[in-house]
PDB file of C-alpha atoms and ligand atoms in Angstrom:
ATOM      1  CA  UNK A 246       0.000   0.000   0.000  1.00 81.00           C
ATOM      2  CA  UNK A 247       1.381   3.209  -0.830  1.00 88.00           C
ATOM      3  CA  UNK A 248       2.493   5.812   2.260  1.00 95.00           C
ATOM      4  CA  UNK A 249       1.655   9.110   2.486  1.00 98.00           C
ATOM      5  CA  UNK A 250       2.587  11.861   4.169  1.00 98.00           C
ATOM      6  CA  UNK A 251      -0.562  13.829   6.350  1.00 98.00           C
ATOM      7  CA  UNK A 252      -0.317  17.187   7.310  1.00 98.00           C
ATOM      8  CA  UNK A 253      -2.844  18.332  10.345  1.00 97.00           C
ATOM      9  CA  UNK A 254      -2.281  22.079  10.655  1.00 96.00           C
ATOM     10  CA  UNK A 255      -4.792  24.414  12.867  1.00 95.00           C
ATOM     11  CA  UNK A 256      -5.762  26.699  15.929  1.00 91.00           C
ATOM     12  CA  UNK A 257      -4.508  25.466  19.433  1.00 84.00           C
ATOM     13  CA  UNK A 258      -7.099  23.149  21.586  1.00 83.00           C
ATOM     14  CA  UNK A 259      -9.355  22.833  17.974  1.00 88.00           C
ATOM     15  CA  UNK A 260      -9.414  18.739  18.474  1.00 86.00           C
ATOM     16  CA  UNK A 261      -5.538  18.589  16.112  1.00 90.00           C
ATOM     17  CA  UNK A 262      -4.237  15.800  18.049  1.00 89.00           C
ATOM     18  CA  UNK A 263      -7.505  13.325  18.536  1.00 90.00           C
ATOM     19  CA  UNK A 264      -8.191  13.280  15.039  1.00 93.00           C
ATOM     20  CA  UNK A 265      -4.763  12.881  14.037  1.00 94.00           C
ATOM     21  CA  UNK A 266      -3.656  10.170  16.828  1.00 92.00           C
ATOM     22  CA  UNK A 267      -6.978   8.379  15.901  1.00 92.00           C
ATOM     23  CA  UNK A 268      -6.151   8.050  12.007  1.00 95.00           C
ATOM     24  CA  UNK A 269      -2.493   6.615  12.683  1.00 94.00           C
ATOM     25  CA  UNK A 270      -3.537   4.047  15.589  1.00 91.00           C
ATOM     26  CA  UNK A 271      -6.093   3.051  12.644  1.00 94.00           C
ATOM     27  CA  UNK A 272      -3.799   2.840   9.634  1.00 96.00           C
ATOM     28  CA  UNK A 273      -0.873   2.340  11.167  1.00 94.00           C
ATOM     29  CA  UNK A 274       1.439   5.251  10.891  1.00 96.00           C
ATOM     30  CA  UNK A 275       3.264   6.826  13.324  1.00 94.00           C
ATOM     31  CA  UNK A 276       1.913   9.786  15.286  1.00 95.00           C
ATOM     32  CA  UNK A 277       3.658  12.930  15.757  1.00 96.00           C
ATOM     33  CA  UNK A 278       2.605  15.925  18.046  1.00 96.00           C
ATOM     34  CA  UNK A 279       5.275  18.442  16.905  1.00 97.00           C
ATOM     35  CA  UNK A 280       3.333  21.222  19.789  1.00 96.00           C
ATOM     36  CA  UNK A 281       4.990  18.321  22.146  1.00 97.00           C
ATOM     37  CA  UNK A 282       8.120  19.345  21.360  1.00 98.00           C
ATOM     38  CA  UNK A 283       7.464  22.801  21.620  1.00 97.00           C
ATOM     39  CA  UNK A 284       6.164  22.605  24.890  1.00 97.00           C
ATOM     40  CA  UNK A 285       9.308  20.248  26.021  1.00 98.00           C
ATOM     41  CA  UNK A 286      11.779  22.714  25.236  1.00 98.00           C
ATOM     42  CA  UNK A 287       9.258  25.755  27.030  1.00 98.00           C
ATOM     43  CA  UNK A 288       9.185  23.094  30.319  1.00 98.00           C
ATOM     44  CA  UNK A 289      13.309  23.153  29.788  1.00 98.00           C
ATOM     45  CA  UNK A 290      13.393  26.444  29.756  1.00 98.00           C
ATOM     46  CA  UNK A 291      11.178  27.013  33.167  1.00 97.00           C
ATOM     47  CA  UNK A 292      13.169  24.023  34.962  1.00 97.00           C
ATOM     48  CA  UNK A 293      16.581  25.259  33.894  1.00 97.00           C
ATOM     49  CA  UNK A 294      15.670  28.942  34.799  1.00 97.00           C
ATOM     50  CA  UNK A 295      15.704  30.398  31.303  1.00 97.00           C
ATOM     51  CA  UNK A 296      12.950  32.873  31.632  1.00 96.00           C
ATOM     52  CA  UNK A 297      13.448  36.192  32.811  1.00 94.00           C
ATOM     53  CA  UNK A 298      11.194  37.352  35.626  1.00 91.00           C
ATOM     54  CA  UNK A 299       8.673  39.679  32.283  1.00 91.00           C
ATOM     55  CA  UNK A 300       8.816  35.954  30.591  1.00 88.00           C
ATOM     56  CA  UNK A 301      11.008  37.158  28.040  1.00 92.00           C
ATOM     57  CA  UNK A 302      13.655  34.023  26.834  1.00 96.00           C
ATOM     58  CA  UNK A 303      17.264  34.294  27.934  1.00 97.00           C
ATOM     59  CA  UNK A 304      17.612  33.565  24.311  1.00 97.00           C
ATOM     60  CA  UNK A 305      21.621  33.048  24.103  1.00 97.00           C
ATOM     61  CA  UNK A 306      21.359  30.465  26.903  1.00 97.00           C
ATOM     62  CA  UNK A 307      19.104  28.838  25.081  1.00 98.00           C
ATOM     63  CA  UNK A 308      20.588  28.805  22.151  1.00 97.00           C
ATOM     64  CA  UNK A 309      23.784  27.160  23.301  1.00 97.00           C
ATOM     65  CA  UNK A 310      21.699  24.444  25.778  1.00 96.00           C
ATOM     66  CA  UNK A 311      19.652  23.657  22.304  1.00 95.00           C
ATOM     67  CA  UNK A 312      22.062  20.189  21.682  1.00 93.00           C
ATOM     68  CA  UNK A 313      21.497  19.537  25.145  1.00 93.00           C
ATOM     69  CA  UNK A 314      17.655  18.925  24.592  1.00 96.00           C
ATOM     70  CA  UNK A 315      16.669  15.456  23.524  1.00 94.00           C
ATOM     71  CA  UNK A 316      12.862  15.085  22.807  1.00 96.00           C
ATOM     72  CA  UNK A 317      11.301  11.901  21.524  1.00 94.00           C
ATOM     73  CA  UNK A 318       8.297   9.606  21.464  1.00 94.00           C
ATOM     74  CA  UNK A 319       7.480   6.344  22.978  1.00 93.00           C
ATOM     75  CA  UNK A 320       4.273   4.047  23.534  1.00 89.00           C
ATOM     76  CA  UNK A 321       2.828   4.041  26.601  1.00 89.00           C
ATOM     77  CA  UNK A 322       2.326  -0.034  27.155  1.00 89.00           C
ATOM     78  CA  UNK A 323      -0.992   0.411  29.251  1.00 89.00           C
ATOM     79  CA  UNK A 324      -2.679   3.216  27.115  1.00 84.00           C
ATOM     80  CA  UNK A 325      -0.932   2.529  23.873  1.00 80.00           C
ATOM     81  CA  UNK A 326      -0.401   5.912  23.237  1.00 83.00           C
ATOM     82  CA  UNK A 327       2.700   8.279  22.884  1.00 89.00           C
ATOM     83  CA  UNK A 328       4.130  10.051  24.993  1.00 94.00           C
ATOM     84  CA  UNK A 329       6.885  12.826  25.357  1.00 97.00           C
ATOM     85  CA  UNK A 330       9.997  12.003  26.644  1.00 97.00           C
ATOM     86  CA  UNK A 331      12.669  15.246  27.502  1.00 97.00           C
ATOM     87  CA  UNK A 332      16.130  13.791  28.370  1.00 97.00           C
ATOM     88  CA  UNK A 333      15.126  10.775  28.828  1.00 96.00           C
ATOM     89  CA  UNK A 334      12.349  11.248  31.431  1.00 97.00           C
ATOM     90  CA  UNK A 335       8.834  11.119  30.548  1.00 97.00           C
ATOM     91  CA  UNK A 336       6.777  14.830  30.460  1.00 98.00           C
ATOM     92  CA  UNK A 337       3.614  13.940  28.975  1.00 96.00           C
ATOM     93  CA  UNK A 338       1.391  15.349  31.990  1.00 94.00           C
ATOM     94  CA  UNK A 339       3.791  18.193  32.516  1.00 97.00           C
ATOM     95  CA  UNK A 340       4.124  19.830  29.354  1.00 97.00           C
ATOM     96  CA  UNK A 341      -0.059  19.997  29.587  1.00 92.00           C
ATOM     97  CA  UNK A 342      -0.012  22.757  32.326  1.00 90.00           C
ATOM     98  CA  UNK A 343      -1.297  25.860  32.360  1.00 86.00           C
ATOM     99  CA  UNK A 344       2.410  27.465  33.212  1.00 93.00           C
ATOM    100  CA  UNK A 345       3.851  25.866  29.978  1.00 95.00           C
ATOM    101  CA  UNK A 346       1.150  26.628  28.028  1.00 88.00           C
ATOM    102  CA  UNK A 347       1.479  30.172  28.955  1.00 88.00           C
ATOM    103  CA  UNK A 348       5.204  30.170  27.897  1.00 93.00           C
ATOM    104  CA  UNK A 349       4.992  28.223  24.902  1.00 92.00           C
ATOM    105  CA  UNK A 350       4.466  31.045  22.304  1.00 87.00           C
ATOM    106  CA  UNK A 351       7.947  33.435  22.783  1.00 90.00           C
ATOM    107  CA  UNK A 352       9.503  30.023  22.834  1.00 94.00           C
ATOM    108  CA  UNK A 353       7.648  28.851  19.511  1.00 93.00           C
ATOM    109  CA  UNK A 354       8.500  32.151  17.925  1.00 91.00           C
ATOM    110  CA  UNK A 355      12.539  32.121  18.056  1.00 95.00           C
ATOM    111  CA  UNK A 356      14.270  31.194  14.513  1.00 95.00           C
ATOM    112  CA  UNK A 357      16.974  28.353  16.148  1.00 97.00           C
ATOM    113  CA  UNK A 358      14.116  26.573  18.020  1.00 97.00           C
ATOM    114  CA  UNK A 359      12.291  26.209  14.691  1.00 96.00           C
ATOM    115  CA  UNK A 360      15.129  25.190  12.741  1.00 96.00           C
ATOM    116  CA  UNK A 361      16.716  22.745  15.001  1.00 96.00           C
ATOM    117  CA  UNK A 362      12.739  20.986  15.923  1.00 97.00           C
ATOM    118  CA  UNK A 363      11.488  21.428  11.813  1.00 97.00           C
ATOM    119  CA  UNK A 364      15.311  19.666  11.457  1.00 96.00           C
ATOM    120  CA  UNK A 365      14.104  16.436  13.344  1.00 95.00           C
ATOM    121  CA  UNK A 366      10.657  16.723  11.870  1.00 97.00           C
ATOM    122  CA  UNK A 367      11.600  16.477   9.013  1.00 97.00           C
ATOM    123  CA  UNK A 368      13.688  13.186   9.638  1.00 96.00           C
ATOM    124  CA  UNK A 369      10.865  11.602  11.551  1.00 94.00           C
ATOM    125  CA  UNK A 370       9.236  11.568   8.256  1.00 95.00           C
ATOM    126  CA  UNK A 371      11.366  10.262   5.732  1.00 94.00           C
ATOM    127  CA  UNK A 372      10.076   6.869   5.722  1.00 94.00           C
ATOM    128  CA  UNK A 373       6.783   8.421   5.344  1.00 97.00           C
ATOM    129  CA  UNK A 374       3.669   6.612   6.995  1.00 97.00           C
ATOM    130  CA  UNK A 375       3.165   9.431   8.921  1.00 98.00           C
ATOM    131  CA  UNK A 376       0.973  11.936  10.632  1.00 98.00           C
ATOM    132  CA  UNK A 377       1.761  15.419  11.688  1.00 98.00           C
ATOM    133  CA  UNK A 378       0.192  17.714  13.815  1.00 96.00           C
ATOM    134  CA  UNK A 379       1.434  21.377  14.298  1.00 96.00           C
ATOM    135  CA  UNK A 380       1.162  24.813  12.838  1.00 94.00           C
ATOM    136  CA  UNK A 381       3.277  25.225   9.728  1.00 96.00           C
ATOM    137  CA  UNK A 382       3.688  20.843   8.570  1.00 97.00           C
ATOM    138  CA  UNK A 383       1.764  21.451   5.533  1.00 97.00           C
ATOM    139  CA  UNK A 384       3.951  25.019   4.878  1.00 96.00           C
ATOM    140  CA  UNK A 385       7.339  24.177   5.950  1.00 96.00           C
ATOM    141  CA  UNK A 386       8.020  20.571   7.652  1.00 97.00           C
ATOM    142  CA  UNK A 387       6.064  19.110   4.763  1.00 98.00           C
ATOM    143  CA  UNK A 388       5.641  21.101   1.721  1.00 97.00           C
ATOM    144  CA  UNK A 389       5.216  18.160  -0.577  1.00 97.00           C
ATOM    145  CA  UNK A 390       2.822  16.188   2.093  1.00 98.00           C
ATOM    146  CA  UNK A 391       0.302  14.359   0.018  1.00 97.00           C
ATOM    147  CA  UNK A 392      -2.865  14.691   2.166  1.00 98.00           C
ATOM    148  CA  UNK A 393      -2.731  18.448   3.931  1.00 98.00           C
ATOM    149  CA  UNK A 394      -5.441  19.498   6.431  1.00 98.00           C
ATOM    150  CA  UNK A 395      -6.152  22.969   7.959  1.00 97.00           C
ATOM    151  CA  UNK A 396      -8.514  22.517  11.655  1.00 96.00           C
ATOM    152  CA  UNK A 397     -10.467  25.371  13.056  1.00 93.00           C
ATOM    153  CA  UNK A 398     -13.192  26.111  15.409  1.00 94.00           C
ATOM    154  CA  UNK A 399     -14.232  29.057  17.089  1.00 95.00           C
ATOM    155  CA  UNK A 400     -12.149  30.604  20.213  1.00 95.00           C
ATOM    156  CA  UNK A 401     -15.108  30.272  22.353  1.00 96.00           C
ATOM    157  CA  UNK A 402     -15.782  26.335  21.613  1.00 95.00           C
ATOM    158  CA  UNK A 403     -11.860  25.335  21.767  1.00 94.00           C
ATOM    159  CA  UNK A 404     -11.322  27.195  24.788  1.00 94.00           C
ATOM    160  CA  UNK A 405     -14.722  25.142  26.342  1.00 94.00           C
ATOM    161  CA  UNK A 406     -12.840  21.579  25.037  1.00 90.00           C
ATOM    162  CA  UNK A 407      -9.721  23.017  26.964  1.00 88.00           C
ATOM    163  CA  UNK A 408     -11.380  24.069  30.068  1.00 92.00           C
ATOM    164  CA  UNK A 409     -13.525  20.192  30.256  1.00 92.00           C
ATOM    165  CA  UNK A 410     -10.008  18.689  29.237  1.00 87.00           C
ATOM    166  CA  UNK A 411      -8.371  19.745  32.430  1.00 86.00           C
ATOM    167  CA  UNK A 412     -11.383  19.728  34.778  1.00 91.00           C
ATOM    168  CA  UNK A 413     -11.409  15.897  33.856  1.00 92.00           C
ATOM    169  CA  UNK A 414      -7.676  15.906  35.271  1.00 87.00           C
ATOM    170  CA  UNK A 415      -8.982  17.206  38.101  1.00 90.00           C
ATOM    171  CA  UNK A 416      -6.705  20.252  37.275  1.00 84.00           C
ATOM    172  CA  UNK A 417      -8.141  24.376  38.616  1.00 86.00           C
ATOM    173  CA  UNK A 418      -9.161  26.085  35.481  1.00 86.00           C
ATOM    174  CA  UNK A 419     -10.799  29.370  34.695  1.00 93.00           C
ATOM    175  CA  UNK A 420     -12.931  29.544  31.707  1.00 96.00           C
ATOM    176  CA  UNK A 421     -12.165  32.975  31.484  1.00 96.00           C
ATOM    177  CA  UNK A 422      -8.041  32.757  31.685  1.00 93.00           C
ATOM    178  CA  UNK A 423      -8.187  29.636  29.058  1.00 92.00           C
ATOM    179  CA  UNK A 424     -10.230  31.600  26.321  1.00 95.00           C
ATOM    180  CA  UNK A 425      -8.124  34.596  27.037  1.00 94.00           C
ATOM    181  CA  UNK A 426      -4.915  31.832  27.104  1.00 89.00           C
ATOM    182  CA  UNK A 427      -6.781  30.431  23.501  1.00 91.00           C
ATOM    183  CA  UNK A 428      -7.195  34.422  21.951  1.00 93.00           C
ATOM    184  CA  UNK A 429      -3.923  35.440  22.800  1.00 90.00           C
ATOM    185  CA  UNK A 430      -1.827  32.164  21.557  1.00 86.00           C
ATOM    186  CA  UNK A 431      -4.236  32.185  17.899  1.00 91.00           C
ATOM    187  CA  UNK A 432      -2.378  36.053  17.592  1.00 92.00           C
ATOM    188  CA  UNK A 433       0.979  35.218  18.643  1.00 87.00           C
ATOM    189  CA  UNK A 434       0.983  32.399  16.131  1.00 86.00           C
ATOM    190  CA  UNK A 435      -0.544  34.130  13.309  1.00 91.00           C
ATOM    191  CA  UNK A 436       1.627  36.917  13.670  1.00 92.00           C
ATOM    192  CA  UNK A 437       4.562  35.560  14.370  1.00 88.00           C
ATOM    193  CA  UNK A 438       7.686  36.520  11.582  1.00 89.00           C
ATOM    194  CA  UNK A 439       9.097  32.716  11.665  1.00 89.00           C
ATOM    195  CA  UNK A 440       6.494  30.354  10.222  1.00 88.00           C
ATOM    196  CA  UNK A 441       3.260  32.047  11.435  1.00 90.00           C
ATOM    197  CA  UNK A 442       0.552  30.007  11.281  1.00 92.00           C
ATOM    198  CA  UNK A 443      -1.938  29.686   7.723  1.00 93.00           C
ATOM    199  CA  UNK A 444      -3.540  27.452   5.845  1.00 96.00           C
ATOM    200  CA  UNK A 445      -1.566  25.596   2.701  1.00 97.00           C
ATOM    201  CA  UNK A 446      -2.857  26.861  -0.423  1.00 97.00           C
ATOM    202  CA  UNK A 447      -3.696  23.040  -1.126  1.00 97.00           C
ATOM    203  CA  UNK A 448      -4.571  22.549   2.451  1.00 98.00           C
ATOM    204  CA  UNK A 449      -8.583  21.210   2.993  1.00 98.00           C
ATOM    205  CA  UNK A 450     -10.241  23.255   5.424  1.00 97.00           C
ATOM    206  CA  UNK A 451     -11.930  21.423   8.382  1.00 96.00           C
ATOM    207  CA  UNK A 452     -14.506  23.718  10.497  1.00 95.00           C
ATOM    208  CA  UNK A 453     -15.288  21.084  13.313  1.00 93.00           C
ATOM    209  CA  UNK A 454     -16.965  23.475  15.475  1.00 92.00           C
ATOM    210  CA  UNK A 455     -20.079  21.543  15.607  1.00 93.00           C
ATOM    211  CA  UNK A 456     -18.811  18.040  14.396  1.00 93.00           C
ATOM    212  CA  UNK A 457     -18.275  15.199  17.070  1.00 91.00           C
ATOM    213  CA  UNK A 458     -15.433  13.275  17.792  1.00 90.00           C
ATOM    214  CA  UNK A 459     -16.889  10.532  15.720  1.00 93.00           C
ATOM    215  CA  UNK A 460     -18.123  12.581  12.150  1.00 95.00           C
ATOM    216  CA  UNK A 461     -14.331  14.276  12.158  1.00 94.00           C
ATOM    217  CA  UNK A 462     -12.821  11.057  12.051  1.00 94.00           C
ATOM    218  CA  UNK A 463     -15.410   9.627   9.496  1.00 95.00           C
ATOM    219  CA  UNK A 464     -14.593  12.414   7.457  1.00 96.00           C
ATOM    220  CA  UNK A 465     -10.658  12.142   7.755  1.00 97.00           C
ATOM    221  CA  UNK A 466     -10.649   8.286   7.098  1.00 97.00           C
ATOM    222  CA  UNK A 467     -12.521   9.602   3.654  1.00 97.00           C
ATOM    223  CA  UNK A 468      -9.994  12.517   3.256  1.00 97.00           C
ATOM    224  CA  UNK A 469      -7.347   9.671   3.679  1.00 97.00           C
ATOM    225  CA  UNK A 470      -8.680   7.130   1.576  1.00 97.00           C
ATOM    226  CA  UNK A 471      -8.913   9.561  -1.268  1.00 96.00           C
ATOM    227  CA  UNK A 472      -5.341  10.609  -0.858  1.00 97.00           C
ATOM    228  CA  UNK A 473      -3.793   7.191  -0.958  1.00 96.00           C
ATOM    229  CA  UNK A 474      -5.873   6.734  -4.367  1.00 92.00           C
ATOM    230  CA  UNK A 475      -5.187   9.453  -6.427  1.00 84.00           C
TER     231      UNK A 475
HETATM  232  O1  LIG B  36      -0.631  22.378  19.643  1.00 95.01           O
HETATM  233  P1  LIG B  36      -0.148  22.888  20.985  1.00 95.01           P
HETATM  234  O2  LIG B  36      -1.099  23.828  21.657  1.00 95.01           O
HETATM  235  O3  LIG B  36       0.307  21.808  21.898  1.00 95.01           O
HETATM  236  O4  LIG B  36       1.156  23.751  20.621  1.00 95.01           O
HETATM  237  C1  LIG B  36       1.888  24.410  21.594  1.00 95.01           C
HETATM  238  C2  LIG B  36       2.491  25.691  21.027  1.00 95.01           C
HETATM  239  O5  LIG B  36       3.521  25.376  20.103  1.00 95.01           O
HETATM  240  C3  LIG B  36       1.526  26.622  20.310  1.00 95.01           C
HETATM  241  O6  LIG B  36       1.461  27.849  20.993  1.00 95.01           O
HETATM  242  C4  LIG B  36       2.090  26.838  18.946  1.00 95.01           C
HETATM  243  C5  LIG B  36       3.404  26.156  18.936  1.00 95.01           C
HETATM  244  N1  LIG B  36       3.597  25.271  17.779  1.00 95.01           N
HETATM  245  C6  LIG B  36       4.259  25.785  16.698  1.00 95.01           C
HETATM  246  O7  LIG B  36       4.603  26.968  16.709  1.00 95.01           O
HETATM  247  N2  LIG B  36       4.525  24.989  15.623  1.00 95.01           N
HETATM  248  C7  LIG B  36       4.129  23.712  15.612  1.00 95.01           C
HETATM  249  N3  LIG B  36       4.420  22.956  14.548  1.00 95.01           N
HETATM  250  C8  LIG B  36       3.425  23.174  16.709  1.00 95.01           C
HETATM  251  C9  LIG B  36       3.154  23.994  17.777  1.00 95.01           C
END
């Protein structure tokens, strides 16, 4: 069967990950969440000090601790799912916080984090049989990817998904501080000078605002299934 490349681009908390993570348990590709490894090195940064006090990046620090950071993926036996590993010790639940996901953007935005994390990207996928999540796979990890697909939803709806996400955890959340936390992160990444985030001209555009869990995967298997026969 022939392997494809699939690019899931899109807004942060818009259901990315599910729908992506679903398709490759199903078809058997590998899975990766590329905002993982964002948030790794922003929970490197905070352990190792690298903020300043205004959560601006001690950026040349940073840049010469960058071949000191390690990030990969491994299956969790019990849930069969991946998770983040940062030096060798496993960060799945911690990279999910509030405080990282606060951080994450300034950390996203600088040039030699990009390069170095697109870098490894863009080796995970030589092989192919895979599936991407992120903000720019489809524009610069992936160019070429065979099956591109751009996720949205409204602010309002992602930041509810967010807010039920960590309640379930049994994690404090505000409603109020995630949609603001949602508004502020869809600006910083459209705006951004390296890689901002947009759709791929040849991107399809998904608007799951009012789709279930169940009718967005339906309708990727179909986007898949298409792509694999043309
Ligand atoms: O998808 P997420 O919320 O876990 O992503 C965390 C942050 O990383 C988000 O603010 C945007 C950034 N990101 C990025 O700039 N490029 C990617 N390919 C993936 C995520």
């Amino acid at each position: 069967m022939k392997k494809i490349i699939i690019a899931i681009d899109g807004f942060s908390s818009c259901g990315k990950s599910t729908m992506a993570k679903d398709l490759a348990r199903e078809i058997g590709y590998i899975y990766i969440d590329t905002g993982a490894m964002y948030r790794a090195v922003t929970l490197y940064c905070i352990e190792h000090h690298l903020f300043n006090a205004d959560g601006s990046i001690r950026e040349e620090e940073l840049k010469s601790r960058m071949n000191d950071i390690h990030i990969s993926f491994r299956l969790d036996a019990g849930t069969q799912r991946p998770v983040t590993v940062l030096n060798g010790t496993e960060v799945e639940s911690r990279i999910r916080t509030m405080e990282v996901s606060s951080h994450v953007s300034p950390v996203a935005t600088l040039g030699f984090v990009r390069e170095a994390l697109v870098r490894q990207q863009q080796a995970m996928g030589k092989e192919k049989g895979i599936v991407m999540d992120g903000r720019d796979i489809g524009t610069v990890v992936f160019p070429e990817a065979e099956l591109k697909i751009f996720v949205t939803a409204s602010a309002e709806i992602r930041a509810q998904r967010r807010y039920d996400e960590l309640k379930a955890k049994g994690e404090e959340a505000s409603f109020e501080e995630i949609l603001h936390n949602v508004e502020e992160r869809d600006r910083i990444d459209q705006t951004r000078k390296v890689s901002p985030l947009r759709k791929a001209d040849d991107a399809i555009l998904l608007d799951n605002s009012h789709m279930s869990i169940a009718e967005q995967k339906e309708w990727l298997t179909a986007q898949y299934e298409r792509a694999i026969h043309a």
